[in-house]
PDB file of C-alpha atoms in Angstrom:
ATOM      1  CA  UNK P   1     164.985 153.806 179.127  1.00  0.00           C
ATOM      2  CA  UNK P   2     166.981 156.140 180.963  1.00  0.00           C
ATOM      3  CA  UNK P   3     164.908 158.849 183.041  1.00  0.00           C
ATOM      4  CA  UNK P   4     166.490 161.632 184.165  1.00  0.00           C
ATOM      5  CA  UNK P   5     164.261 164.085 186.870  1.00  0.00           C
ATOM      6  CA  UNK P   6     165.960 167.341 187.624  1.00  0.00           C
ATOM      7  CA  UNK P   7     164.205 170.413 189.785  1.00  0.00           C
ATOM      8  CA  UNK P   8     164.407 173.760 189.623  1.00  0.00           C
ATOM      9  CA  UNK P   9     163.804 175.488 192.616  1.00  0.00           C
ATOM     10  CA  UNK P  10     161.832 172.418 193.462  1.00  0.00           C
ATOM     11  CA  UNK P  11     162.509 169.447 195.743  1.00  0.00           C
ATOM     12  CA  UNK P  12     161.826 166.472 193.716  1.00  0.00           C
ATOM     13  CA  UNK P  13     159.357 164.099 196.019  1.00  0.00           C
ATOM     14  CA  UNK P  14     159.126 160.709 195.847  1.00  0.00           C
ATOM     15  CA  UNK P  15     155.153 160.950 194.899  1.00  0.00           C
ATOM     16  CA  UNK P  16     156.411 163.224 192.311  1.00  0.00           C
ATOM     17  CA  UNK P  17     158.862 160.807 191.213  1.00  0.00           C
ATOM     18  CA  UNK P  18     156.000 158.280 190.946  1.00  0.00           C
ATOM     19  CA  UNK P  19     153.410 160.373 189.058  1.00  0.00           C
ATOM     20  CA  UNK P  20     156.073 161.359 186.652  1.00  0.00           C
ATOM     21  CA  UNK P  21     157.328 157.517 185.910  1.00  0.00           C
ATOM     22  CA  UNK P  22     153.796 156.548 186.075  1.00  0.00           C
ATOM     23  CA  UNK P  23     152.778 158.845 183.196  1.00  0.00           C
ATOM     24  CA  UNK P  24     155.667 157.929 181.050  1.00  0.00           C
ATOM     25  CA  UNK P  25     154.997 154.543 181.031  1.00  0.00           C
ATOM     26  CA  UNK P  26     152.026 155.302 178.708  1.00  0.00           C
ATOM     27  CA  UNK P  27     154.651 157.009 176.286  1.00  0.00           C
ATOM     28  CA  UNK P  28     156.357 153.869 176.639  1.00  0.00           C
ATOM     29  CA  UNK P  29     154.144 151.429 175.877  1.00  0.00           C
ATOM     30  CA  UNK P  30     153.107 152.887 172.958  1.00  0.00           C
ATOM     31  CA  UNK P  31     156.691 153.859 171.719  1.00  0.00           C
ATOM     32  CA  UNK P  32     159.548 151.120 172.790  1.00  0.00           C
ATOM     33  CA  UNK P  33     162.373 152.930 170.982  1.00  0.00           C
ATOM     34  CA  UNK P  34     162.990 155.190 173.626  1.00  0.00           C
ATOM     35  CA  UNK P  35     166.644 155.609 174.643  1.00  0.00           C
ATOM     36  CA  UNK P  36     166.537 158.541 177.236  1.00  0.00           C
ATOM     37  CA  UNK P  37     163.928 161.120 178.973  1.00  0.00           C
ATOM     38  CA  UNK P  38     165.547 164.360 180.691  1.00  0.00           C
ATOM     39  CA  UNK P  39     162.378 165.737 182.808  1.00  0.00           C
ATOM     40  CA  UNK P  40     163.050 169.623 184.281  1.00  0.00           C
ATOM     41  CA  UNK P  41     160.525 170.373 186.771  1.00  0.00           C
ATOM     42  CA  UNK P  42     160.863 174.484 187.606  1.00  0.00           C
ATOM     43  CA  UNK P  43     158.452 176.440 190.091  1.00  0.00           C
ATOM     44  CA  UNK P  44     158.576 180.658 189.122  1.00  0.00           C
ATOM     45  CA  UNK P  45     155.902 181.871 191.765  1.00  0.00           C
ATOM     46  CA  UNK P  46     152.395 180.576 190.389  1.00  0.00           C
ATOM     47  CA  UNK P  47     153.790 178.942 187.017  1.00  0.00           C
ATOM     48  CA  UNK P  48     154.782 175.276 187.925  1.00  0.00           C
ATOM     49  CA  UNK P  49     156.778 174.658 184.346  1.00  0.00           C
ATOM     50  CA  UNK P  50     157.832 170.608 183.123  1.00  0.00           C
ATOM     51  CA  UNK P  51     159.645 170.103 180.081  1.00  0.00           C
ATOM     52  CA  UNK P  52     161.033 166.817 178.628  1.00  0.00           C
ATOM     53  CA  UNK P  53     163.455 166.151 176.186  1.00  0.00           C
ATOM     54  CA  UNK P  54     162.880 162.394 174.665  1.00  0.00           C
ATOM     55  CA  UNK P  55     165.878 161.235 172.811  1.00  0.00           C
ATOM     56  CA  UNK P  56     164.006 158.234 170.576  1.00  0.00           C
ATOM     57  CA  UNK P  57     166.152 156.289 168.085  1.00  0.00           C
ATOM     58  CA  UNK P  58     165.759 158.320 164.956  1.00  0.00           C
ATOM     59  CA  UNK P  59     164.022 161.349 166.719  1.00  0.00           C
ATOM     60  CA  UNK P  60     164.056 163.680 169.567  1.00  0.00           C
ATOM     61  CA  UNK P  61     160.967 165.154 170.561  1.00  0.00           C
ATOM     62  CA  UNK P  62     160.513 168.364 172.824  1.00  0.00           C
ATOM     63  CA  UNK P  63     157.462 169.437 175.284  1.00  0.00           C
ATOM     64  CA  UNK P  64     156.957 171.681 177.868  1.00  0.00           C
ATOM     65  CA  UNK P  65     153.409 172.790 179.668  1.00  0.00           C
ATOM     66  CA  UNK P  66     152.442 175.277 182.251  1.00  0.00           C
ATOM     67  CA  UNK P  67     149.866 175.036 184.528  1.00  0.00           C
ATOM     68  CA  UNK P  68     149.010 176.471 188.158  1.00  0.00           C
ATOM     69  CA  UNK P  69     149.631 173.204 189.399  1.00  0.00           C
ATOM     70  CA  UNK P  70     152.816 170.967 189.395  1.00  0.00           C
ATOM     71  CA  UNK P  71     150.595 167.284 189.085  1.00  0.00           C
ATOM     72  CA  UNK P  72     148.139 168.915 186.099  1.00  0.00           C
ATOM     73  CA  UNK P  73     151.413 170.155 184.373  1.00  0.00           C
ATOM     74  CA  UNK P  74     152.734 167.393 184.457  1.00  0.00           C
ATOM     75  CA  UNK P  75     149.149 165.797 183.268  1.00  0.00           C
ATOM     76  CA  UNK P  76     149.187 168.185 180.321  1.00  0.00           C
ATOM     77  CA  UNK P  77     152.701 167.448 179.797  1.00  0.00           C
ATOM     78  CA  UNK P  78     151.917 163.590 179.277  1.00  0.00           C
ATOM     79  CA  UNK P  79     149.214 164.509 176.763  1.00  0.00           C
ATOM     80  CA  UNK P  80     151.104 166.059 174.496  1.00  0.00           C
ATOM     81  CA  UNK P  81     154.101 164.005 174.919  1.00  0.00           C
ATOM     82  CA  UNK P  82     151.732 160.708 173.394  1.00  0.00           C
ATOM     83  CA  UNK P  83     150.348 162.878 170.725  1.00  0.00           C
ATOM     84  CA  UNK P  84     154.006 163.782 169.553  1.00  0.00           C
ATOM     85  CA  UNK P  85     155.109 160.472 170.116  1.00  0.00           C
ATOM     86  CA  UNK P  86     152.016 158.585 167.910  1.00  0.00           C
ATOM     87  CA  UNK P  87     152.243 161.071 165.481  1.00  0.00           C
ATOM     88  CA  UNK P  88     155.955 159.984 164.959  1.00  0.00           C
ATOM     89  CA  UNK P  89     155.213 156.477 165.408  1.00  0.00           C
ATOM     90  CA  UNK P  90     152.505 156.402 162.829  1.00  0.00           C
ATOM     91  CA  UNK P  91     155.155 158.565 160.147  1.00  0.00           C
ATOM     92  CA  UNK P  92     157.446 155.699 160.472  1.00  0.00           C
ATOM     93  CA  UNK P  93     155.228 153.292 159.903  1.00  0.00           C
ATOM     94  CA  UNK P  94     154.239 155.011 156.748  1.00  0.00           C
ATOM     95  CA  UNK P  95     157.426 155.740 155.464  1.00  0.00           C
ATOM     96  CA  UNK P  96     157.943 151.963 155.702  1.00  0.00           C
ATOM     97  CA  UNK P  97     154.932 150.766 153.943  1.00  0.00           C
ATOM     98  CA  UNK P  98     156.079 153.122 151.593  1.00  0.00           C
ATOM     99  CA  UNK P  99     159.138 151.445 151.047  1.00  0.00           C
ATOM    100  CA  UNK P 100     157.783 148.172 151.028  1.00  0.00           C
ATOM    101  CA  UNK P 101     155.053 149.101 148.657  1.00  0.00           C
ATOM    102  CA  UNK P 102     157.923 151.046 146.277  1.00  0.00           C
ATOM    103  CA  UNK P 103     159.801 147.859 146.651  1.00  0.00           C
ATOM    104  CA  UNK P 104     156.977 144.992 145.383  1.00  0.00           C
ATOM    105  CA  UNK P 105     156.518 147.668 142.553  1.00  0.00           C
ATOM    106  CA  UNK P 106     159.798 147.758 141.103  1.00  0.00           C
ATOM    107  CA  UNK P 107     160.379 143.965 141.715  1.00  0.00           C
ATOM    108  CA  UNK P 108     157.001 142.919 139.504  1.00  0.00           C
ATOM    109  CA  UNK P 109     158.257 146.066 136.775  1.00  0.00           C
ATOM    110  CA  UNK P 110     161.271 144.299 135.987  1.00  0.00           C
ATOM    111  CA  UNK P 111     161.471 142.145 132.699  1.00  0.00           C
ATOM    112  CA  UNK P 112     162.317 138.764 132.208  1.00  0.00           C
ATOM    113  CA  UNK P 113     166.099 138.094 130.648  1.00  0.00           C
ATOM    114  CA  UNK P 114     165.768 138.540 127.043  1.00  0.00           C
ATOM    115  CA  UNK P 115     166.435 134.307 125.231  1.00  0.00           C
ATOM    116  CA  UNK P 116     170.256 133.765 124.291  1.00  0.00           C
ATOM    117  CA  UNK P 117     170.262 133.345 120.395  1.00  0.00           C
ATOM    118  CA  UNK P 118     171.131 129.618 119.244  1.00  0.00           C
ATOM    119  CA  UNK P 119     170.308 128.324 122.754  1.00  0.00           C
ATOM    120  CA  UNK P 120     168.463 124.783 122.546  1.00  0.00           C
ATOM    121  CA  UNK P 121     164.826 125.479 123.286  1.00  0.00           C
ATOM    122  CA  UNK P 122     164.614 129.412 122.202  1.00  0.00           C
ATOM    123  CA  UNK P 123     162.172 130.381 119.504  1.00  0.00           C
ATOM    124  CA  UNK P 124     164.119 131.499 116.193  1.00  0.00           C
ATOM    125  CA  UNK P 125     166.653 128.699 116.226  1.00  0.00           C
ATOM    126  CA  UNK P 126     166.825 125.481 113.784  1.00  0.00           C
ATOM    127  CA  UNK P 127     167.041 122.036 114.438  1.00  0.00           C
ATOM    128  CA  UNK P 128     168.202 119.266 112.324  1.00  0.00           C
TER     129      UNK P 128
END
């Protein structure tokens, strides 16, 4: 996973650094498809904004939050980022049950190869 922090009129601390790798583990142990996270930490007077951009194989997912306070912005942040990312995670799995289940039933619809006519063994033919 590539993790990319970038600030916005905002020094990007070490502590920060942590807090922010710290919460993204959670996304990633849930999720292990993820290719790349671009985090953009801003500061606009009393609004301390994080957005991330995870680029997932199959799926990129956006989130953003706002709070007074850059560490529960970046709590909210992770929240929603794990919702988004389970909710995807349980959609694939479904769509590949799906599949498999759509698979088993066309494999047990098919019918058996109809008997060759005047093969040894078939009903219909006559011996001497």
């Amino acid at each position: 996973m590539n993790l990319n922090l970038t600030g916005h009129r905002l020094e990007i601390t070490p502590a920060i650094r942590d807090y922010v790798m710290a919460k993204l583990d959670r996304v990633t142990r849930h999720f292990d498809d993820v290719i790349d996270v671009n985090v953009v930490m801003s500061v606009d007077k009393l609004r301390h904004k994080v957005e991330v951009n995870l680029h997932a194989r199959g799926k990129d997912i956006h989130v953003e939050a706002i709070e007074p306070d850059m560490y529960a912005a970046i709590d909210a942040l992770a929240d929603k980022l794990d919702r988004q990312v389970l909710k995807h995670k349980e959609k694939r799995e479904l769509h590949r049950h799906e599949a498999a289940a759509i698979k088993r039933e066309t494999g047990a619809a098919e019918t058996p190869p109809a008997p060759i006519p005047g093969a040894p063994g078939t009903p219909g033919t006559a011996s001497s």
